Short mmCIF file of C-alpha atoms in Angstrom, two decimals:
data_model
loop_
_atom_site.label_atom_id
_atom_site.label_comp_id
_atom_site.label_asym_id
_atom_site.label_seq_id
_atom_site.Cartn_x
_atom_site.Cartn_y
_atom_site.Cartn_z
CA MET A 315 19.19 80.54 -7.94
CA ALA A 316 20.38 77.11 -9.14
CA GLY A 317 20.66 76.65 -12.92
CA LEU A 318 19.27 73.96 -15.02
CA ASN A 319 22.71 72.44 -15.38
CA ASP A 320 22.58 71.77 -11.62
CA LEU A 321 19.18 70.07 -11.89
CA THR A 322 20.22 67.96 -14.98
CA ALA A 323 23.34 66.82 -13.02
CA ARG A 324 21.32 65.73 -10.00
CA LEU A 325 18.75 63.96 -12.19
CA ASP A 326 21.57 62.17 -13.96
CA ALA A 327 22.97 61.09 -10.75
CA GLU A 328 19.69 59.59 -9.48
CA PHE A 329 19.00 57.80 -12.58
CA ALA A 330 22.56 56.52 -12.83
CA GLU A 331 22.27 55.14 -9.26
CA PHE A 332 18.88 53.61 -10.14
CA GLU A 333 20.32 51.92 -13.22
CA GLN A 334 23.32 50.62 -11.25
CA GLY A 335 20.83 49.08 -8.76
CA ILE A 336 19.09 47.32 -11.74
CA ASP A 337 22.40 46.05 -13.03
CA ALA A 338 23.31 44.83 -9.59
CA LEU A 339 19.96 43.11 -9.22
CA GLN A 340 20.24 41.42 -12.55
CA ALA A 341 23.76 40.23 -11.80
CA SER A 342 22.67 38.82 -8.47
CA ALA A 343 19.69 37.11 -10.06
CA GLN A 344 21.96 35.62 -12.71
CA SER A 345 24.39 34.40 -10.11
CA ASP A 346 21.58 32.74 -8.10
CA TYR A 347 20.35 31.16 -11.28
CA GLU A 348 23.68 29.63 -12.14
CA ALA A 349 24.20 28.43 -8.59
CA ARG A 350 20.73 26.68 -8.64
CA LYS A 351 21.43 25.19 -11.95
CA SER A 352 24.86 23.90 -10.63
CA ARG A 353 23.22 22.33 -7.63
CA PHE A 354 20.52 20.76 -9.65
CA HIS A 355 23.09 18.90 -11.85
CA ALA A 356 25.61 18.22 -9.18
CA LEU A 357 23.19 17.27 -6.22
CA PHE A 358 19.57 16.86 -7.19
CA GLU A 359 19.81 14.71 -10.30
CA PRO A 360 22.26 12.13 -8.79
CA ALA A 361 20.19 12.03 -5.54
CA ALA A 362 16.87 11.65 -7.47
CA ASN A 363 18.30 8.69 -9.61
CA ARG A 364 19.55 6.99 -6.53
CA ILE A 365 16.28 7.41 -4.70
CA VAL A 366 14.49 5.97 -7.71
CA GLU A 367 16.77 2.88 -7.47
CA LEU A 368 16.02 2.53 -3.82
CA ALA A 369 12.25 2.95 -4.21
CA ARG A 370 11.73 0.74 -7.32
CA PRO A 371 12.11 -2.75 -5.71
CA ARG A 372 10.07 -1.73 -2.77
CA LEU A 373 7.24 -0.34 -4.86
CA GLN A 374 7.41 -3.41 -7.02
CA LEU A 375 6.61 -5.55 -4.05
CA LEU A 376 3.41 -3.56 -3.57
CA VAL A 377 2.50 -4.10 -7.27
CA GLU A 378 3.06 -7.77 -6.93
CA ARG A 379 0.76 -8.08 -3.96
CA PHE A 380 -2.13 -6.35 -5.77
CA ARG A 381 -1.42 -7.82 -9.21
CA ASP A 382 -4.03 -7.00 -11.80
CA ARG A 383 -5.96 -4.83 -9.36
CA VAL A 384 -3.53 -1.84 -9.81
CA ASN A 385 -2.67 0.31 -12.71
CA VAL A 386 0.90 1.86 -12.41
CA GLN A 387 1.66 5.20 -14.10
CA PRO A 388 5.37 6.26 -13.83
CA VAL A 389 6.53 9.79 -14.78
CA MET A 390 10.19 10.21 -15.31
CA THR A 391 11.64 13.48 -16.74
CA GLN A 392 14.67 15.54 -15.97
CA TYR A 393 12.61 17.68 -13.52
CA LEU A 394 10.03 15.20 -12.38
CA ARG A 395 10.04 11.78 -10.64
CA GLU A 396 6.59 10.50 -9.91
CA VAL A 397 4.57 7.27 -9.73
CA THR A 398 0.81 6.84 -9.45
CA PHE A 399 -0.96 3.63 -8.44
CA SER A 400 -4.61 3.54 -9.30
CA PHE A 401 -6.86 0.92 -7.60
CA ASP A 402 -10.11 1.00 -9.36
CA SER A 403 -11.63 -2.08 -7.85
CA GLN A 404 -14.47 -1.84 -5.11
CA PRO A 405 -15.20 -0.96 -2.59
CA ALA A 406 -13.68 2.55 -3.29
CA GLN A 407 -11.53 4.27 -5.99
CA THR A 408 -8.14 4.62 -4.58
CA VAL A 409 -5.14 6.57 -5.94
CA LEU A 410 -1.62 6.40 -4.18
CA LYS A 411 1.11 8.67 -5.55
CA PHE A 412 4.83 9.11 -4.71
CA SER A 413 6.66 12.10 -5.99
CA LEU A 414 10.22 13.67 -5.62
CA SER A 415 10.96 17.21 -5.92
CA HIS A 416 13.29 20.05 -4.64
CA ASP A 417 12.75 23.51 -3.06
CA ALA A 418 13.01 26.82 -5.05
CA SER A 419 16.75 27.19 -3.99
CA VAL A 420 17.62 23.55 -5.01
CA LYS A 421 19.11 22.94 -1.53
CA ASN A 422 16.53 20.49 -0.09
CA LEU A 423 14.81 17.44 -1.42
CA THR A 424 11.23 16.48 -0.66
CA LEU A 425 9.47 13.11 -0.94
CA ASP A 426 5.67 13.19 -0.94
CA ARG A 427 3.09 10.54 -0.54
CA ASP A 428 -0.49 11.44 -1.39
CA LEU A 429 -3.45 9.11 -0.99
CA ASP A 430 -6.94 9.80 -2.49
CA ILE A 431 -9.89 7.58 -1.66
CA LEU A 432 -13.34 8.19 -3.09
CA PRO A 433 -15.61 8.09 -1.30
CA ILE A 434 -13.72 8.61 1.85
CA LEU A 435 -15.72 7.14 4.79
CA PHE A 436 -13.13 6.69 7.41
CA LYS A 437 -10.28 8.58 8.89
CA CYS A 438 -6.90 8.07 7.16
CA ASP A 439 -3.72 10.18 6.55
CA PRO A 440 -3.93 11.64 3.09
CA HIS A 441 -0.31 13.06 2.90
CA ALA A 442 3.05 12.40 4.28
CA SER A 443 6.47 13.87 3.29
CA LEU A 444 10.19 13.62 4.01
CA CYS A 445 12.61 16.54 3.57
CA MET A 446 16.33 16.59 3.87
CA PRO A 447 19.31 18.66 2.53
CA LEU A 448 20.59 17.63 -0.91
CA ASP A 449 24.13 17.58 0.45
CA GLN A 450 23.18 15.23 3.40
CA ILE A 451 21.19 12.50 1.73
CA ASP A 452 20.43 9.71 4.25
CA GLU A 453 19.63 6.47 2.27
CA GLU A 454 18.60 4.43 5.39
CA GLU A 455 16.05 7.22 6.37
CA ILE A 456 14.72 7.27 2.80
CA THR A 457 14.23 3.50 2.50
CA ASN A 458 12.59 3.41 6.01
CA TRP A 459 10.27 6.12 4.89
CA PHE A 460 9.19 4.27 1.82
CA ASP A 461 8.75 1.02 3.86
CA GLU A 462 6.54 2.79 6.43
CA GLN A 463 4.42 4.45 3.74
CA ILE A 464 3.79 1.23 1.80
CA VAL A 465 2.89 -0.62 4.99
CA SER A 466 0.71 2.14 6.13
CA PHE A 467 -1.17 2.08 2.82
CA VAL A 468 -1.67 -1.73 3.03
CA LYS A 469 -3.16 -1.13 6.48
CA THR A 470 -5.49 1.50 5.15
CA ALA A 471 -6.57 -0.79 2.36
CA LYS A 472 -7.30 -3.55 4.92
CA GLU A 473 -9.33 -1.19 7.02
CA MET A 474 -11.27 -0.03 4.00
CA HIS A 475 -12.27 -3.69 3.09
CA ARG A 476 -13.32 -4.28 6.67
CA ASN A 477 -15.44 -1.13 7.00
CA ASN A 478 -19.16 -1.82 6.98
CA ASN A 479 -19.80 1.64 5.26
CA TYR A 480 -17.93 0.40 2.25
CA LEU A 481 -19.38 -3.11 2.28
CA LYS A 482 -22.95 -1.96 2.00
CA GLY A 483 -24.17 -2.77 -1.47
CA HIS A 484 -21.18 -4.99 -2.14
CA LEU A 485 -22.25 -8.09 -0.10
CA VAL A 486 -23.21 -11.25 -2.05
CA LEU A 487 -24.76 -14.45 -0.97
CA ASP A 488 -23.24 -17.85 -1.66
CA PRO A 489 -26.47 -19.79 -2.78
CA ILE A 490 -25.17 -23.07 -1.40
CA ALA A 491 -23.48 -22.08 1.84
CA GLY A 492 -25.98 -19.32 2.60
CA VAL A 493 -23.20 -17.12 3.71
CA GLN A 494 -22.88 -13.43 2.82
CA SER A 495 -19.43 -12.01 2.01
CA PRO A 496 -18.00 -9.05 0.01
CA LYS A 497 -17.69 -9.56 -3.67
CA PHE A 498 -13.85 -9.30 -3.51
CA ALA A 499 -13.69 -12.17 -1.02
CA ALA A 500 -15.54 -14.66 -3.28
CA LYS A 501 -13.44 -17.63 -4.11
CA SER A 502 -15.27 -18.54 -7.34
CA THR A 503 -17.98 -17.02 -9.57
CA LEU A 504 -20.31 -18.49 -12.11
CA GLU A 505 -22.59 -17.03 -14.72
CA SER A 506 -25.92 -18.74 -14.98
CA GLY A 507 -29.15 -17.61 -16.44
CA GLY A 508 -27.80 -14.09 -16.95
CA THR A 509 -26.91 -13.82 -13.26
CA THR A 510 -23.38 -13.82 -11.66
CA HIS A 511 -23.29 -16.15 -8.60
CA TYR A 512 -20.58 -15.85 -6.02
CA PHE A 513 -19.21 -18.67 -3.90
CA ILE A 514 -17.02 -18.72 -0.75
CA SER A 515 -15.33 -21.94 -2.04
CA ASN A 516 -14.71 -23.91 -5.15
CA GLU A 517 -16.70 -26.78 -3.45
CA THR A 518 -19.93 -24.75 -3.15
CA CYS A 519 -19.40 -23.65 -6.74
CA GLN A 520 -19.18 -27.24 -7.79
CA GLU A 521 -22.16 -28.24 -5.72
CA PHE A 522 -24.23 -25.46 -7.30
CA GLN A 523 -23.40 -26.76 -10.84
CA LYS A 524 -24.45 -30.21 -9.90
CA ARG A 525 -27.77 -28.91 -8.62
CA GLN A 526 -28.28 -26.89 -11.76
CA ASN A 527 -27.50 -30.11 -13.85
CA PRO A 528 -28.64 -33.01 -11.77
CA GLY A 529 -28.21 -35.38 -14.66
CA ALA A 530 -24.56 -34.64 -15.25
CA THR A 531 -22.03 -37.02 -14.03
CA ALA A 532 -19.31 -35.74 -11.52
#
């Protein structure tokens, strides 16, 4: 019959093997963490900063086209690069967002473009992404991707402003020309008698003012 000493020895061996496995797992996890941290500082940060340099002038062109109709909210931290464009004007609330991130192993970089339109009344592509290895950054591919996403958004915005489903309830009548047009297409507006009047040209606005004040000199 085996004695207690034999059982004790066997248990000690099993637990020692288990503890060695834990030590090996911890060492491997620490090594992986150090490698990810090294890649983050050596590869991701320089790549992210360079991509921001490439994207900024392109996105600025978009802002200049929309002027005061867009609100820009950039977020720049050590771990996050993101910019959100909010278009609150009619006919729909529109949010365009670009973000830059890396995968869990910090070996690949991902660019994301997200588009939210409320209400959404026509088919559009709400998401696009570009992925590439951090050690093989292709600047030309990145700039082309940004260019395509920006142009695609402008085309979507144009389609939205031409879509009759969006224009319902937003059409106004030029009282002089007798022509209906969307509010955003009005060339001039004039407050009169507590009512906002919309005009397709400065000339029709001036004619309206003359008719409202027939005794006034031109």
